Amino acid sequence: MQLGDFDVIALSDGTIPLNLHTLLHDAKPGELDDLLHHSFLDSIVETSITAFLVRANNKLILIDAGSGSFMGSTLGKVKQNLLVAGIRPEDIDIVLPTHLHADHVGGLVDNGKMVFPNATVYISKPEADFWLNDTNRQTSNKRAQPFFDGAQASVAPYQKSGKIKIFEPGTQLFPGITSAPSFGHTPGECFYILESKGQKLVFWGDVVHAGTVQFADPSITIDFDVDLTGAKITRKKAFEDAVKKGYWIAAPHLSFPGIGHLKFVNNSYEWLPISYKSIF
């Protein structure tokens, strides 16, 4: 899609089945089944993982990088879909992970080597401070502990090559691209806000995993959230702001391509996906 002077391309990493009965928290008795059945879904829901490429200011900027080889054979397709889009991995100038969970950064590496050898990887300071510090591995809660290995392995070759840049959340990173703190799901997750010629798109990161459920009840959390309460607060604020201001949203775990708008109708949020367009 075109957003002002910028191009945005959604890149599917594949899909993975998630058992929402096992993973979701804080639903009222019977609520989860009711919401799933309303959308003709079972408890196991096929969930997208999507990365986004932005062509801006003569740079190729990858927002998230998919899961690489970390999460099974149905995933890890970002690299091949970049090639389909006519872009080589070595053409990528910048990678902006929303956070350091393996489904967002695993695609940075292949057998311990950099997939994007000419790219600089930008990581928010609180995100780097949390995941790249082994002390936190010992003291963090059980929901965080499984993700340390993937985070550290994914960025290690970039660290070794001096290709990591740490930034403070809330700062402008490039003309038309600003970071914004969205802490909760992880301690340093960030939105990336793209603005050009009066148009706006916000890359949400993991504000929502199960749209069918969480748009109806934003207080429902998921086991992947490091801070359940913080994630809930961030989600509610994000939903309210998106409805009030009417900008585009890009969300990696909504059905591909994960781009659309949010409305508030009959005391519930409603996702309006972009009209799908194939250019190949």
XYZ file of N, CA and C in Angstrom, residues 62 65 68-69 78-80 82 88-92 95 105-119 121 154 157-158:
99
model
N 12.707 -2.826 7.574
C 11.926 -4.007 7.899
C 11.435 -3.894 9.336
N 10.912 -9.297 11.812
C 11.649 -10.123 10.850
C 11.153 -11.555 10.779
N 12.070 -17.035 11.516
C 13.199 -17.838 11.058
C 12.952 -19.314 11.297
N 13.934 -20.000 11.852
C 13.818 -21.447 12.101
C 13.414 -21.755 13.545
N 9.491 -15.055 5.831
C 9.728 -13.650 5.505
C 10.810 -13.497 4.440
N 11.902 -14.222 4.586
C 12.997 -14.083 3.627
C 12.541 -14.430 2.208
N 11.840 -15.540 2.052
C 11.420 -15.936 0.711
C 10.382 -14.970 0.148
N 10.276 -11.741 0.835
C 11.047 -10.570 0.399
C 11.559 -10.779 -1.022
N 16.299 -8.324 -2.070
C 17.268 -9.258 -1.512
C 17.518 -8.933 -0.037
N 17.810 -9.915 0.785
C 18.093 -9.637 2.203
C 19.207 -8.605 2.394
N 20.206 -8.624 1.529
C 21.306 -7.661 1.675
C 20.904 -6.237 1.315
N 19.703 -6.067 0.746
C 19.216 -4.722 0.420
C 18.609 -4.006 1.627
N 18.292 -4.760 2.670
C 17.640 -4.158 3.848
C 18.645 -3.282 4.585
N 16.407 -2.693 10.452
C 15.374 -3.562 11.017
C 14.895 -2.933 12.320
N 11.964 -11.692 15.839
C 13.388 -11.477 15.549
C 14.129 -12.738 15.103
N 13.471 -13.902 15.178
C 14.155 -15.131 14.781
C 14.634 -15.106 13.341
N 13.914 -14.380 12.490
C 14.287 -14.275 11.089
C 15.508 -13.421 10.819
N 16.074 -12.836 11.863
C 17.310 -12.064 11.699
C 18.508 -12.966 11.409
N 18.400 -14.250 11.804
C 19.563 -15.130 11.697
C 19.213 -16.433 10.990
N 20.227 -17.045 10.421
C 20.116 -18.367 9.821
C 21.401 -19.121 10.165
N 21.248 -20.155 10.983
C 22.421 -20.914 11.465
C 23.459 -19.997 12.108
N 22.975 -19.043 12.880
C 23.867 -18.154 13.627
C 24.465 -17.024 12.825
N 24.112 -16.917 11.546
C 24.661 -15.850 10.702
C 23.595 -14.822 10.372
N 24.027 -13.605 10.089
C 23.103 -12.520 9.792
C 22.381 -12.759 8.465
N 21.071 -12.719 8.477
C 20.291 -12.792 7.247
C 20.337 -11.455 6.508
N 20.444 -10.360 7.276
C 20.463 -9.011 6.699
C 21.812 -8.360 7.007
N 22.852 -8.733 6.274
C 24.221 -8.358 6.648
C 24.516 -6.868 6.581
N 23.709 -6.115 5.847
C 23.960 -4.679 5.726
C 23.008 -3.830 6.564
N 22.225 -4.490 7.393
C 21.217 -3.777 8.178
C 21.715 -3.454 9.579
N 20.154 -2.996 13.339
C 18.971 -3.392 14.093
C 18.778 -2.424 15.258
N 19.165 -14.366 18.348
C 18.771 -13.636 17.138
C 19.582 -12.370 16.922
N 24.828 -12.063 16.372
C 25.784 -11.710 15.310
C 25.768 -10.232 14.953
N 24.633 -9.580 15.166
C 24.560 -8.136 14.907
C 25.302 -7.369 16.000
